XYZ file of C-alpha atoms in Angstrom:
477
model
C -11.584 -60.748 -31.099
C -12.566 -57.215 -29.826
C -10.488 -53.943 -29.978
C -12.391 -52.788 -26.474
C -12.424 -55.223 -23.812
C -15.915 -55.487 -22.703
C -16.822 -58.497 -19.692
C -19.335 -61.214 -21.576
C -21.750 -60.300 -18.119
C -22.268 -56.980 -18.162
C -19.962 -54.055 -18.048
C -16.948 -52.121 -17.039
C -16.422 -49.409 -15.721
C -13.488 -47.151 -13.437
C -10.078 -49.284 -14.442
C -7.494 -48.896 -11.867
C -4.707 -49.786 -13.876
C -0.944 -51.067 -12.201
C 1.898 -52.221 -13.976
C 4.118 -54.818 -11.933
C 7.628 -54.443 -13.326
C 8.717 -58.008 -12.560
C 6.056 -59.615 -14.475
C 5.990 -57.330 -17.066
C 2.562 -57.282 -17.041
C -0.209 -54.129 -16.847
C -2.432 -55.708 -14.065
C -6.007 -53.855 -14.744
C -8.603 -53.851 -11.971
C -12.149 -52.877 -12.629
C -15.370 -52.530 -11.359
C -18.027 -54.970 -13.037
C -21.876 -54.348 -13.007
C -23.859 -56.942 -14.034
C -26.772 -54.297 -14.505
C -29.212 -56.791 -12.644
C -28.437 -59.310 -15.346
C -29.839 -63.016 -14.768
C -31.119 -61.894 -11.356
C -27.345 -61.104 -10.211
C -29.515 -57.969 -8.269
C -27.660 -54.669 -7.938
C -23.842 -54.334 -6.504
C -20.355 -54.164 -8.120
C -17.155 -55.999 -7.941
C -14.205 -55.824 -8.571
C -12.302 -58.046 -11.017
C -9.169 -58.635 -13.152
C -7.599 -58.590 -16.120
C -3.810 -58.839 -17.419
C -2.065 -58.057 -20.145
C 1.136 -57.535 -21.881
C 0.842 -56.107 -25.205
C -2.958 -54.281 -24.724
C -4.370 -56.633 -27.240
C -5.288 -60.043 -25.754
C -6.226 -59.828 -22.056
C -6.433 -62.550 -19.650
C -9.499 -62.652 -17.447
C -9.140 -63.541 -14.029
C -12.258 -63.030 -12.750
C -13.545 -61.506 -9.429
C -11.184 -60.721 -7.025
C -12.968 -57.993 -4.604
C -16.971 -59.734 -4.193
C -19.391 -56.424 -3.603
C -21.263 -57.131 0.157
C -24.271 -58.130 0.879
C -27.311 -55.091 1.375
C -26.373 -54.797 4.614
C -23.041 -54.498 4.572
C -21.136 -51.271 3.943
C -19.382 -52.409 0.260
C -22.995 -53.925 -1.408
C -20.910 -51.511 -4.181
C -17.041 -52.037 -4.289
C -16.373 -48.338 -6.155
C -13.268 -47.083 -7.163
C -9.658 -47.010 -5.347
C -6.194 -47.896 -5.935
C -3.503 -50.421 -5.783
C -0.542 -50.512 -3.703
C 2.477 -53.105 -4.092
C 4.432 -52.753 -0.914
C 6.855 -55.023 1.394
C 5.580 -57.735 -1.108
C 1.707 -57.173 -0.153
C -1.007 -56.009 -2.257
C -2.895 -53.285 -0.767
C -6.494 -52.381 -2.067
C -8.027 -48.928 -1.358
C -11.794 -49.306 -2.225
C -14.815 -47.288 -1.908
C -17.828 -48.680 -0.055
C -20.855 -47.479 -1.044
C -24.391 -48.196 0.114
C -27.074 -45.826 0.159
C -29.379 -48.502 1.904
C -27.535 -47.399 5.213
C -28.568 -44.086 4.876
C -32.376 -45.334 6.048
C -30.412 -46.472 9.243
C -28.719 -43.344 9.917
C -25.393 -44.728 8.212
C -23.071 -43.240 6.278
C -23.655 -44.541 2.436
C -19.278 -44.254 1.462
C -16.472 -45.280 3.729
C -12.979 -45.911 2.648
C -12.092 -49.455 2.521
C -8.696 -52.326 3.117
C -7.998 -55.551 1.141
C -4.586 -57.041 1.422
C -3.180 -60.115 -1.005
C 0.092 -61.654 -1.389
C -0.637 -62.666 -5.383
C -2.927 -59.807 -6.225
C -5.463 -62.526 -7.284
C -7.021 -63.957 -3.570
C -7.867 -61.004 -1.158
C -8.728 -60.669 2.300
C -10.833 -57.987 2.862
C -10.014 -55.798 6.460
C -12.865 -54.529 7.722
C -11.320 -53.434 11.099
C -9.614 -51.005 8.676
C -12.388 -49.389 7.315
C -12.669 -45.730 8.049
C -15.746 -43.031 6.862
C -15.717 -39.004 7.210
C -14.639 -37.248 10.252
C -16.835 -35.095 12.199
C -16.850 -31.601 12.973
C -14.922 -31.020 9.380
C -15.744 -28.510 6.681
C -17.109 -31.649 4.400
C -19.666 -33.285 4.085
C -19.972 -37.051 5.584
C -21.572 -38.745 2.316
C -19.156 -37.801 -0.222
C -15.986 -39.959 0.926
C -14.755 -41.974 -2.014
C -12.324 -42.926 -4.984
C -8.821 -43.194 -2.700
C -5.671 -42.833 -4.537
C -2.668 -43.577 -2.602
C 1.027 -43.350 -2.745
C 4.158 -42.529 -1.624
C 5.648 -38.971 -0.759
C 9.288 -38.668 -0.656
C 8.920 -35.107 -0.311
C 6.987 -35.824 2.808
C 8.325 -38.665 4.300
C 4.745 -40.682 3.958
C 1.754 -42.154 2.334
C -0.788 -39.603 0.726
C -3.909 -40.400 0.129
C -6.687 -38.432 -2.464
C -9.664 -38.691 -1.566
C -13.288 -37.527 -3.484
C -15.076 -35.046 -0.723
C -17.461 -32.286 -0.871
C -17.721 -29.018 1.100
C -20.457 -28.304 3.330
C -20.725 -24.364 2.001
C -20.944 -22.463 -1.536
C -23.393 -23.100 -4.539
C -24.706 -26.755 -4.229
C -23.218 -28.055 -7.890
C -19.647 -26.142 -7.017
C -18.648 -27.679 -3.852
C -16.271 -30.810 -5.192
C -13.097 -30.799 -3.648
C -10.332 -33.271 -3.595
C -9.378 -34.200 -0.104
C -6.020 -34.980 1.825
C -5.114 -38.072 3.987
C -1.478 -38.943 5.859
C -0.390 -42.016 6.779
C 2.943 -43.506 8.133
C 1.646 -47.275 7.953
C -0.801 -47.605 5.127
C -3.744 -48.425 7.785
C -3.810 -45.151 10.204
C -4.824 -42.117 8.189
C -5.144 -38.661 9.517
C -7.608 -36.065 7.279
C -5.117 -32.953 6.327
C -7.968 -30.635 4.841
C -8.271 -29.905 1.104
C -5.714 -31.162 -1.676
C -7.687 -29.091 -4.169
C -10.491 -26.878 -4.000
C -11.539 -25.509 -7.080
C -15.426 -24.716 -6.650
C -16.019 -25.664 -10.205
C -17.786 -29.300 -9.907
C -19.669 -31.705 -8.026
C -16.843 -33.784 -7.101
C -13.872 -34.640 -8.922
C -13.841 -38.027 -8.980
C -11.328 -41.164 -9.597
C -7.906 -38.661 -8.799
C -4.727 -39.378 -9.387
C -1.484 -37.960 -9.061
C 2.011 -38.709 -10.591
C 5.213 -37.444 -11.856
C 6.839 -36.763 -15.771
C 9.709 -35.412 -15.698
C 9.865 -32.036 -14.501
C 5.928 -31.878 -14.633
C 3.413 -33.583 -11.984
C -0.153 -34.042 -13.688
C -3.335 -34.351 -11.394
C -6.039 -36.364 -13.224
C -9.821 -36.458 -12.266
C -13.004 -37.029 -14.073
C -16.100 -34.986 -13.566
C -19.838 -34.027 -14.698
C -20.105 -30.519 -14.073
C -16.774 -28.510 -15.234
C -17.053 -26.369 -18.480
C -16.695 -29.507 -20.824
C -19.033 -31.591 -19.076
C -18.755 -35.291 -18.529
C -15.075 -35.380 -19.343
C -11.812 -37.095 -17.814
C -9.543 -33.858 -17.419
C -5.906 -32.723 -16.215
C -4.034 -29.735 -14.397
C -0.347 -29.590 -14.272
C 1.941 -28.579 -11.444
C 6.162 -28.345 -10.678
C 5.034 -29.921 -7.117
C 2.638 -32.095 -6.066
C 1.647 -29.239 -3.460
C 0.425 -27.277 -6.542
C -0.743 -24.458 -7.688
C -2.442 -26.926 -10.356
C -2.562 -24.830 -13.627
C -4.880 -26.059 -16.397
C -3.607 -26.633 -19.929
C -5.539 -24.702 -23.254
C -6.880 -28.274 -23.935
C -7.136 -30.414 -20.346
C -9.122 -33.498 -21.406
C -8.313 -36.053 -23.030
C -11.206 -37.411 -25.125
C -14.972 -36.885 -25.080
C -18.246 -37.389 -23.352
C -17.843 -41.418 -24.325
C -14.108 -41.582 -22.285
C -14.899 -41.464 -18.392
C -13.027 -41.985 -15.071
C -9.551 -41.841 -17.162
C -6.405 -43.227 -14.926
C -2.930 -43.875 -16.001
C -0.195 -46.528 -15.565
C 3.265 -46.826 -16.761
C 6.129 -49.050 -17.602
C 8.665 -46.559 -17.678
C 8.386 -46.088 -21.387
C 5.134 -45.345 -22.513
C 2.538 -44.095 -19.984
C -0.862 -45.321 -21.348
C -4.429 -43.894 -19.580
C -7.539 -46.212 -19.151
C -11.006 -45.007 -19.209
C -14.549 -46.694 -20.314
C -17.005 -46.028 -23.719
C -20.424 -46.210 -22.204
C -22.898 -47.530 -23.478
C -26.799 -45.927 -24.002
C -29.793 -47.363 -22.853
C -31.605 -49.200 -25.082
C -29.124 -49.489 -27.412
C -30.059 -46.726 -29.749
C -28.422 -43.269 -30.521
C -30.847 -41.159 -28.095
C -30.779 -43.443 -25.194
C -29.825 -42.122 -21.881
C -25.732 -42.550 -21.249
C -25.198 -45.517 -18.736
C -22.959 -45.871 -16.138
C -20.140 -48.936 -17.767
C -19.505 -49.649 -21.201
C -16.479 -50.997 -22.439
C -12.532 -50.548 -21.986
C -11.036 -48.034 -24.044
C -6.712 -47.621 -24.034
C -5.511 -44.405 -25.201
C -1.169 -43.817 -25.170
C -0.197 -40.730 -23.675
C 2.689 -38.382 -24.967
C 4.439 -35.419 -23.654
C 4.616 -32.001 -25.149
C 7.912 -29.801 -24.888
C 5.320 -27.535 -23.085
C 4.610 -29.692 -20.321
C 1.234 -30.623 -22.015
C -0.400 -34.079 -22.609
C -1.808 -35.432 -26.070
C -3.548 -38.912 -26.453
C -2.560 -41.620 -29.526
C -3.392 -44.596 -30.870
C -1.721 -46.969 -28.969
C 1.498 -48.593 -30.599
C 0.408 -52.025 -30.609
C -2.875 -51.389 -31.734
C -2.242 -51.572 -35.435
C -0.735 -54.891 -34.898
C -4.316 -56.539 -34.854
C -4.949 -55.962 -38.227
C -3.435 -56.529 -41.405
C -1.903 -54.368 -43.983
C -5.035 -53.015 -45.439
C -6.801 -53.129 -48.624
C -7.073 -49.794 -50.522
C -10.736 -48.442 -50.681
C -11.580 -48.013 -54.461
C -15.004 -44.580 -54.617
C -17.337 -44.188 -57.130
C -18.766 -40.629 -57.641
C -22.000 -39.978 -55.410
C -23.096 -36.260 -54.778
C -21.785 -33.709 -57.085
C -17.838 -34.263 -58.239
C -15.130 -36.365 -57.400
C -12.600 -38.687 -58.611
C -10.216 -41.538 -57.710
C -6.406 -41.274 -59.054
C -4.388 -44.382 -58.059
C -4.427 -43.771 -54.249
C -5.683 -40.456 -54.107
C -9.341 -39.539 -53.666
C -10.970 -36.108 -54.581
C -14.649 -34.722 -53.566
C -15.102 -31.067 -54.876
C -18.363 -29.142 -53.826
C -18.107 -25.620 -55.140
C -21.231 -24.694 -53.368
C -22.978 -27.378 -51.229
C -22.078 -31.066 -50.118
C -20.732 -33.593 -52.399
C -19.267 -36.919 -51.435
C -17.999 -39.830 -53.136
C -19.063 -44.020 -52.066
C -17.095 -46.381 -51.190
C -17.389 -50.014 -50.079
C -19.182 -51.897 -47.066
C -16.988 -52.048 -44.353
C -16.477 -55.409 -41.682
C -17.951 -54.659 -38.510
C -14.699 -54.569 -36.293
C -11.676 -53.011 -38.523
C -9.552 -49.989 -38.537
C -9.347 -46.908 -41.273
C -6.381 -45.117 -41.999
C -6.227 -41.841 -44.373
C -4.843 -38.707 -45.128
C -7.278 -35.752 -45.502
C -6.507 -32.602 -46.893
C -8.980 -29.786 -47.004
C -7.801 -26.670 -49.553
C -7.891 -23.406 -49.079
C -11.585 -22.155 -48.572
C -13.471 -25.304 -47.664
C -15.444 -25.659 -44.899
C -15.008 -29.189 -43.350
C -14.736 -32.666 -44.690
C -14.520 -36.245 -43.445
C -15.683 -39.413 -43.494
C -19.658 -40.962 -43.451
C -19.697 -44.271 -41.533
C -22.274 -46.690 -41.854
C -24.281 -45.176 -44.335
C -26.634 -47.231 -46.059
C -26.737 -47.402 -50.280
C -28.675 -44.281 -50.668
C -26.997 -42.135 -48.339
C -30.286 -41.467 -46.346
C -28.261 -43.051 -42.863
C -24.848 -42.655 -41.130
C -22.419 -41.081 -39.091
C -20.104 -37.759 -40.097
C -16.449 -37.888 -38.529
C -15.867 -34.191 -39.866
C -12.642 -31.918 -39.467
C -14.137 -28.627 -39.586
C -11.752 -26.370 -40.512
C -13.524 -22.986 -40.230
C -14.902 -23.807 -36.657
C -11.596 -25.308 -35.568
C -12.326 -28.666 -34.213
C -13.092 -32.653 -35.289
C -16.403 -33.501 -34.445
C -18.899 -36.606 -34.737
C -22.400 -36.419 -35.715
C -25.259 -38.106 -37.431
C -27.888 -38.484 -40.296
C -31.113 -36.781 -38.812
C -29.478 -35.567 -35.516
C -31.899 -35.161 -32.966
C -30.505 -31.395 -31.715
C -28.882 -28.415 -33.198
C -25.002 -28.819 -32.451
C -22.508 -31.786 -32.745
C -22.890 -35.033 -30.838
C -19.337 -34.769 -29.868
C -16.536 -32.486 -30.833
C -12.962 -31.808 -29.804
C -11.058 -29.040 -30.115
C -8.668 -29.592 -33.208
C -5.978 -27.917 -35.346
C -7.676 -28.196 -38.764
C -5.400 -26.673 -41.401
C -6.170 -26.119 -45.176
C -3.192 -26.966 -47.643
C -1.880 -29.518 -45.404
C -2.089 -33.443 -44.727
C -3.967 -34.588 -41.847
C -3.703 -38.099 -40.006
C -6.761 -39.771 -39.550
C -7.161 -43.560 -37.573
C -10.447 -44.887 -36.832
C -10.978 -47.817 -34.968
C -14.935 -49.306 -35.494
C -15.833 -52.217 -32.937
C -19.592 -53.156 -32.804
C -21.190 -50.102 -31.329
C -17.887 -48.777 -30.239
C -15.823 -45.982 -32.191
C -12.458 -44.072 -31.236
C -10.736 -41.958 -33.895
C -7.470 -40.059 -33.649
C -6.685 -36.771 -35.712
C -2.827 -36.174 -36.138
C -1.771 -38.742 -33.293
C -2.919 -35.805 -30.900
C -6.697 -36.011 -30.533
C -8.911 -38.632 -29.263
C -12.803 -38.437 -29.876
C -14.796 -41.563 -29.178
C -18.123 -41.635 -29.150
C -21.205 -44.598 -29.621
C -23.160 -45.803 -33.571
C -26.297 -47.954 -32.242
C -28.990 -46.852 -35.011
C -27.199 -47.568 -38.352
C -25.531 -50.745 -39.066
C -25.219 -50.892 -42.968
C -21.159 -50.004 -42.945
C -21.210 -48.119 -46.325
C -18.128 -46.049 -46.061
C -18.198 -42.721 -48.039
C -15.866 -39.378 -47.965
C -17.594 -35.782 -48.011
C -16.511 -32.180 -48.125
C -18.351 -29.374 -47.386
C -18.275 -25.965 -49.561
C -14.814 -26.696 -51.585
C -12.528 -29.392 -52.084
C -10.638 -32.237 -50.134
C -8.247 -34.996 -50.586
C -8.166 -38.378 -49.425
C -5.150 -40.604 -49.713
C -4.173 -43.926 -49.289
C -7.659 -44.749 -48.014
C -7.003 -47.728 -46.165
C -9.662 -50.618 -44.634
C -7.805 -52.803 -42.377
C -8.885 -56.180 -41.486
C -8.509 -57.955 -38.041
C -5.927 -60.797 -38.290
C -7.338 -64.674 -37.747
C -6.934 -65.383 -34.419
C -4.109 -68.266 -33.994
């Protein structure tokens, strides 16, 4: 059993999530990429999975086949789903840069239609690309989001554009489409124009309670390679962005959302490096990562460990430490690691390869950061830090013999001295998502160093570990 859903063939990437209330069931689309596997050639697809309790999924296999290299959808990209009047309506991107040799644009916006949601019919007669003579450019046409306006009396659609003017990395802008059918659209100039990316890409749009939250994922805002958020009282805007507008890090992309009516959960994909080691190139598709969404009293968004989560594993064992680098000590369920001046951490056992961690870290008054070392080996020479840092403010991830001068990934964090803090950490092959406090996600990739010593560190003073927890994934049946 695995804690991210990753395809057996290749990857995933871009989940367009939809919950279908009579079934009961979160129906999540996703683009698969073979990566040239077994001579499958280059392309994407589009394909299926369903589940009810995000912990066993259902495969259901391709449901969208990418074209041929002639034909406009050799890559089925991102889009939406529709269920309306009892049809299934696909929005898809369909990209091929081959055409562009021809003349051709390379993205067009693209129709499926199914009565099930599991046999398609694509409809090509539908398929629509850039307009002339507009203020965007004609290659940049992709990632449709659609839904219904009430305000507006019509379908709205959000489409990935670029403008034709301003700095060359600053000209994203999310485009507007109307439609009083679901196949006519007419282009209603920008939905948001913020000159601060390349393209926000994979938008969405939706409603919580007196809030509406635009989502988008991009490569070129302040935080980089992020999935982020702005908030609005109207879907017309002005779109406002929150102190803290993503939701995870660099290893959380094309985040979208679906709901049940309960609990709103967001979908995005770990990906994976090339070559499988720590300094390999990012690729695009990895695996699926879940996080659940909550709601501030200020409007503002927060990502936790999903509720149902926990229920894969069992109750836990208690991790018993045995003193390592300068002092520490074990008391019944509490651990202490005291470095006056320095580092000093304490060893604990070997760890299964898929499990979750659970702990309570305090840091006192005065000491730098502390944390966790994952997959060290015996003599502490390998690993990987998951560090609250109290006197930078954030909860980082790095590792042994880091190859630059900063950490690999970091997220802003609330790191108070005197007082408890939550820490989860779910470990899945290669895979890793932590959460800090049931407010902050930070996921991130461990190729190099395999050995699964756990061991707890502080930096510069004193911290507290308790109820140090390994948790075990249940026997399946």
């Amino acid at each position: 059993m695995r804690i991210f859903y990753e395809p057996k063939d290749g990857v995933c990437g871009d989940f367009i999530p939809f919950y279908h209330p009579e079934r009961e069931t979160y129906e999540l689309y996703y683009l698969h990429d073979y990566r040239r596997m077994n001579g499958h050639g280059e392309g994407t697809d589009w394909r299926r999975i369903t589940t009810n309790d995000m912990i066993s999924f259902t495969e259901e296999g391709e449901i969208i086949p990418r074209g041929t290299p002639e034909e406009q959808d050799l890559f089925c990209y991102t889009g939406c789903v529709v269920l309306h009047g009892g049809l299934y309506h696909i929005f898809y991107t369909g990209h091929n840069y081959h055409l562009m040799e021809q003349g051709k644009r390379k993205e067009a916006v693209m129709h499926a239609v199914s009565r099930d949601g599991k046999t398609w019919e694509k409809k090509r007669e539908l398929t629509f690309f850039a307009p002339d003579g507009l203020d965007i450019e004609l290659n940049d046409w992709r990632d449709p989001y659609v839904f219904y306006y009430e305000g507006d009396r019509c379908w709205w659609m959000l489409l990935c554009t670029r403008k034709k003017t301003g700095p060359n990395r600053l000209r994203g802008a999310t485009g507007l489409l109307k439609s009083d059918d679901l196949d006519h659209w007419r282009y209603c100039g920008s939905f948001w124009n913020p000159s601060n990316c390349w393209c926000p890409e994979c938008p969405e749009l939706f409603q919580w309670g007196d809030w509406w939250y635009f989502i988008y994922s991009t490569f070129t805002e302040a935080e980089g390679f992020r999935t982020y958020y702005r908030m609005a009282k109207a879907p017309e805007g002005p779109w406002i962005a929150p102190p803290y507008n993503t939701f995870d890090t660099r290893a959380f992309y094309a985040g979208k959302t679906a709901s049940d009516g309960k609990q709103r959960f967001i979908f995005g994909w770990n990906p994976s490096k090339e070559g499988n080691t720590d300094f390999g190139v990012w690729q695009w598709g990895g695996c699926l990562v879940i996080h659940e969404l909550i709601q501030l009293e200020s409007g503002e968004l927060r990502t936790v460990c999903p509720t149902h989560v926990p229920d894969l594993f069992d109750e836990g064992q208690l991790i018993r430490f045995r003193p390592f680098l300068q002092l520490s000590g074990q008391r019944d369920e509490t651990l202490a690691v005291a470095a006056p001046s320095g580092f000093a951490a304490a060893m604990g056992e070997e760890l299964p390869d898929t499990c979750m961690i659970t702990v309570e870290v305090l840091l006192e008054e005065g000491t730098q950061d502390a944390g966790l070392w994952l997959r060290s080996d015996d003599n502490g020479d390998e690993g990987y830090y998951l560090r609250l840092e109290a006197l930078h403010q954030t909860f980082a991830f790095d590792r042994v013999h880091r190859a630059c001068d900063h950490n690999e990934m970091e997220r802003h964090a609330e790191i108070r001295t005197g007082a408890w803090h939550r820490l989860t950490v779910l470990l899945d092959g290669s895979a890793m998502t932590a959460y800090l406090d049931d407010l902050v996600a930070l996921s991130a990739r461990m190729y190099d160093y395999k050995q699964n010593r756990l061991l707890a560190f502080a930096s510069d003073g004193t911290a507290k570990f308790r109820n140090l927890r390994v948790h075990r994934l249940k026997k399946e049946g």
